CSV table of C-alpha atoms and ligand atoms in Angstrom, one decimal:
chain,number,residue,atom,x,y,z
A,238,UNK,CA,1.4,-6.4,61.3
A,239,UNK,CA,2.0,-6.9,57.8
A,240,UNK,CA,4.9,-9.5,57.1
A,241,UNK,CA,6.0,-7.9,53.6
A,242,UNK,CA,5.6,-3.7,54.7
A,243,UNK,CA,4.8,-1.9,52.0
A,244,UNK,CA,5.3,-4.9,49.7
A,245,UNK,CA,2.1,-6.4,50.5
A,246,UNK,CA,-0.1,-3.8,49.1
A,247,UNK,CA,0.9,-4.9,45.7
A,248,UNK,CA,0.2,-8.4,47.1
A,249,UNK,CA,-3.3,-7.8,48.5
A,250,UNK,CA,-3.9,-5.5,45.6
A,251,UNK,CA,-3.4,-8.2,43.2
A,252,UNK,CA,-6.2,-10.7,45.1
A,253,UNK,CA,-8.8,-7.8,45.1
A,254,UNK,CA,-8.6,-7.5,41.1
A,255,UNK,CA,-8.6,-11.0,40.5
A,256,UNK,CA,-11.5,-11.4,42.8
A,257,UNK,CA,-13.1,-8.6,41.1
A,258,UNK,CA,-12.2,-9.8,37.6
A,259,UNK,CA,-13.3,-13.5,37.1
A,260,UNK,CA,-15.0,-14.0,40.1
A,261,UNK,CA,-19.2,-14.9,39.5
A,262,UNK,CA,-19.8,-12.0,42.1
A,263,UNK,CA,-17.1,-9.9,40.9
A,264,UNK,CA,-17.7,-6.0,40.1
A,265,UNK,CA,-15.4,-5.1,37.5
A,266,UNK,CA,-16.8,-2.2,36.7
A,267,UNK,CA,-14.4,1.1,36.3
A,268,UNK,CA,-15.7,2.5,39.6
A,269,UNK,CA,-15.2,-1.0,41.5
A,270,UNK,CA,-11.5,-1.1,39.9
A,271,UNK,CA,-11.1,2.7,40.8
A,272,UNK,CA,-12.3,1.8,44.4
A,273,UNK,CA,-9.4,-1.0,44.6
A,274,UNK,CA,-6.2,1.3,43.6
A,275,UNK,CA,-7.6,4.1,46.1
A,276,UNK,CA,-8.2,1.2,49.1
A,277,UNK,CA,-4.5,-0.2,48.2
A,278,UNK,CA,-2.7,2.9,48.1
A,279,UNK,CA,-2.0,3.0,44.0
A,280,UNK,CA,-2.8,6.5,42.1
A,281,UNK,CA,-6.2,6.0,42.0
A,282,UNK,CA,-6.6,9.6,40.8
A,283,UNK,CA,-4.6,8.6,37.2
A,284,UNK,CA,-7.3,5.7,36.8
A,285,UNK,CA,-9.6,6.5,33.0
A,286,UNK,CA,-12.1,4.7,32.5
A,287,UNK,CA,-10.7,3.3,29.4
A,288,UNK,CA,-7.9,1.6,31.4
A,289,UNK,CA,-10.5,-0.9,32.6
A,290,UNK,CA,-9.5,-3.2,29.8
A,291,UNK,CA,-6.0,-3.6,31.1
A,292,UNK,CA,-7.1,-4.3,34.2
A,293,UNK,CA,-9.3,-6.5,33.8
A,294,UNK,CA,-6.9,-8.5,31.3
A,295,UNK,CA,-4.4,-8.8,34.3
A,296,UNK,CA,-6.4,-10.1,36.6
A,297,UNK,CA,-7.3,-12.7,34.1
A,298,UNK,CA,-3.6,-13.3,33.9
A,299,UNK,CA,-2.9,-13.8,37.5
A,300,UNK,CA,-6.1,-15.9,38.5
A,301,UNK,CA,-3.5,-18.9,37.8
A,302,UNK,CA,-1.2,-17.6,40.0
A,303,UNK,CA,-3.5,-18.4,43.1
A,304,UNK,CA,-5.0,-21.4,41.6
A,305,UNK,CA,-1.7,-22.9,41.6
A,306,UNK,CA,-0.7,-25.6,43.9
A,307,UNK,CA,3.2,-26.3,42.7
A,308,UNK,CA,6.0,-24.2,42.9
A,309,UNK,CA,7.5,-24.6,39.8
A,310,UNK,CA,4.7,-23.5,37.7
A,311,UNK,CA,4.3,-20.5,39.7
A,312,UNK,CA,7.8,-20.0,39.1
A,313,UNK,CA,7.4,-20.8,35.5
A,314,UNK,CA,4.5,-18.3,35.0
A,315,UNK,CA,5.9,-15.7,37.2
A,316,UNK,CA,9.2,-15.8,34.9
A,317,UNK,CA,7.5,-15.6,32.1
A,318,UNK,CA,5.5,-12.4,32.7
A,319,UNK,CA,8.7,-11.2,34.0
A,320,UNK,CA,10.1,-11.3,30.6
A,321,UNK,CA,6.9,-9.9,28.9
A,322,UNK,CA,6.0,-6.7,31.2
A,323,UNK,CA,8.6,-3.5,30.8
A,324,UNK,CA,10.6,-3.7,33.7
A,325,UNK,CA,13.0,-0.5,34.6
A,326,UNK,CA,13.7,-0.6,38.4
A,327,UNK,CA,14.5,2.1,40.4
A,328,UNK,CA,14.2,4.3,44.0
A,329,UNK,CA,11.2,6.1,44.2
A,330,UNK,CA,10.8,8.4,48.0
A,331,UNK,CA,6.8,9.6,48.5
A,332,UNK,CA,4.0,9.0,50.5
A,333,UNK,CA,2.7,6.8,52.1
A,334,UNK,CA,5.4,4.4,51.8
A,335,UNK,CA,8.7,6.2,52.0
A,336,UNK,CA,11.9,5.0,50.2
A,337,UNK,CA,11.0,2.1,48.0
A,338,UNK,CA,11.4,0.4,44.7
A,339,UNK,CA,9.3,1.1,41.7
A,340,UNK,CA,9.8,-1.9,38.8
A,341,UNK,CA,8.3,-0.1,35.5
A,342,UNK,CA,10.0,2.2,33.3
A,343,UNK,CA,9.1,5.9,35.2
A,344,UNK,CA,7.1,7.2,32.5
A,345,UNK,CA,4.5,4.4,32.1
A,346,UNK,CA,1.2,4.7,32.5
A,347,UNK,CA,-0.6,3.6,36.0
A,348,UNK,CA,-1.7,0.1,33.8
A,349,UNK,CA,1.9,-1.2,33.1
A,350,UNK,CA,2.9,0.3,37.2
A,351,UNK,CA,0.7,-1.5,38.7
A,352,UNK,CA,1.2,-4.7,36.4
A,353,UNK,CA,4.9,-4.6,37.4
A,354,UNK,CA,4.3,-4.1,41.1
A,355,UNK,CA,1.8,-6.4,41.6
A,356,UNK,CA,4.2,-9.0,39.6
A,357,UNK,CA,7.4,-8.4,41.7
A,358,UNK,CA,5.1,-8.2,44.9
A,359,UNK,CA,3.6,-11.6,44.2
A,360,UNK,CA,7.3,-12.8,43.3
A,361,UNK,CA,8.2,-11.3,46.3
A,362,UNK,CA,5.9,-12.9,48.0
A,363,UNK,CA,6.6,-16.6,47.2
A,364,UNK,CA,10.5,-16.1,47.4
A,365,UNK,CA,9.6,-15.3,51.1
A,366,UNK,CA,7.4,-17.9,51.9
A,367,UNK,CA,6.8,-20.2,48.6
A,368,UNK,CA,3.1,-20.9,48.2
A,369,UNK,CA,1.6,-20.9,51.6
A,370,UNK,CA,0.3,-17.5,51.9
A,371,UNK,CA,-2.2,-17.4,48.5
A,372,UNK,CA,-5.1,-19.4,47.4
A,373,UNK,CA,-8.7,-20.1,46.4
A,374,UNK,CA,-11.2,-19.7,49.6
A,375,UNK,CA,-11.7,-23.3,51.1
A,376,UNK,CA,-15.6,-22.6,51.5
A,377,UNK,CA,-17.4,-24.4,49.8
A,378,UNK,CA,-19.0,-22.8,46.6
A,379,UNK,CA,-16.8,-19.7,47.1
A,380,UNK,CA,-14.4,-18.9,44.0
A,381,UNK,CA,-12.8,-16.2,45.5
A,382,UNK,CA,-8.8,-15.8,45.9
A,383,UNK,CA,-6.9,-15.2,49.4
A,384,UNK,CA,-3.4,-13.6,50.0
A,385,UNK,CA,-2.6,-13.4,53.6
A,386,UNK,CA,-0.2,-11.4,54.4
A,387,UNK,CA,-0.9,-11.2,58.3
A,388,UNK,CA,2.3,-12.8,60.6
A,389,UNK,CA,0.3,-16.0,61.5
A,390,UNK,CA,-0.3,-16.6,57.7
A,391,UNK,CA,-2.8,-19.7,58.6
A,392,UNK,CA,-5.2,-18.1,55.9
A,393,UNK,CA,-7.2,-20.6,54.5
A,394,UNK,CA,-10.5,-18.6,53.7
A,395,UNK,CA,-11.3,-15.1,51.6
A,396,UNK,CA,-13.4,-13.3,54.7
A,397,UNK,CA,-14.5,-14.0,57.9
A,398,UNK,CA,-17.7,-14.7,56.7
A,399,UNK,CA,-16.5,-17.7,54.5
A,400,UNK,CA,-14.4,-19.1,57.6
A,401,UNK,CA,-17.5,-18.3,60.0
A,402,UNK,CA,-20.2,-20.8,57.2
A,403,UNK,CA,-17.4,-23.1,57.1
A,404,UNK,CA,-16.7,-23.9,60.8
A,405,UNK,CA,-21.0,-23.9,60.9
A,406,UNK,CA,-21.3,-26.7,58.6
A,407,UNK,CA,-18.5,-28.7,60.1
A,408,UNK,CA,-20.0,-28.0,63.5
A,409,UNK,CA,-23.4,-29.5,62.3
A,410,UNK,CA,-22.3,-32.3,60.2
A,411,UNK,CA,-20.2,-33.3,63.8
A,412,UNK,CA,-23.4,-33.4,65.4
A,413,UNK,CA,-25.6,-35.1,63.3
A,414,UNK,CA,-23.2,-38.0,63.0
B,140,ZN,ZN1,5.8,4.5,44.7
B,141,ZN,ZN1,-14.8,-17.3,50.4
């Protein structure tokens, strides 16, 4: 159950490119971007290769955002882009999400739409439940960035594998003491 609806795929869309961005095993490659709009329901299909620079300019620009640990410069940073990014709300009715709000002018191009999504979906997110829910991976050695949108939202780790090392070197250090 996703704690957001549809909101969250701007959410978990914005963790994949920033993971895919500045991360040291990060593919940023046009195909690894196109693979991330197709698996998080954007129009993948208007994705040129020459858009790659956009992208991977915004995910440089919201890397901060999950590094952050206070509230007001989250708040600070989020208001700011805000102010920057062409904003031009309206209704929008298609699949797969039904009725819902689109935040960038209708006739921009898929960059600047997913920019202003991801943006209000990460504001969104934090007006909902403040800074608990995003983060850098607690393993250690692992520079990756979390968004948890699951109910539970006890998310401390990017995969299962990360959580699974973790909870193996705790178990061992335990023992050998
Ligand atoms: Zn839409
Ligand atoms: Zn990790």
């Amino acid at each position: 159950m996703r704690i957001t609806g549809y909101k969250s795929h701007g959410v978990a869309a914005a963790a994949a490119l920033v993971n895919a961005v500045t991360c040291a095993d990060g593919d940023d490659s046009p195909a690894a971007l196109r693979r991330i709009l197709r698996e998080h329901e954007f129009f993948w299909h208007e994705f040129a290769d020459a858009d790659a620079a956009d992208f991977r300019h915004w995910g440089r620009t919201l890397r901060p955002f999950f590094e952050a640990d206070g509230l007001a410069e989250v708040m600070a940073m989020l208001n700011g882009l805000m102010l920057e990014i062409p904003m031009h709300p309206h209704l929008a009715d298609h699949e797969p999400h039904g009725l819902h709000m689109h935040y960038a002018p209708p006739s921009s191009r898929l960059a600047e739409r997913f920019r202003a999504t991801t943006l209000m979906n990460l504001a969104e997110l934090i007006v909902e439940h403040g800074l608990g829910r995003t983060g850098v991976c607690a393993a250690e050695g692992c520079d990756h960035v979390y968004a948890d949108t699951s109910r539970a939202g006890r998310r401390r780790f990017c995969s299962e594998g990360c959580a699974n090392r973790t909870n193996v070197a705790a178990f061992r250090a335990r023992r050998r003491e």
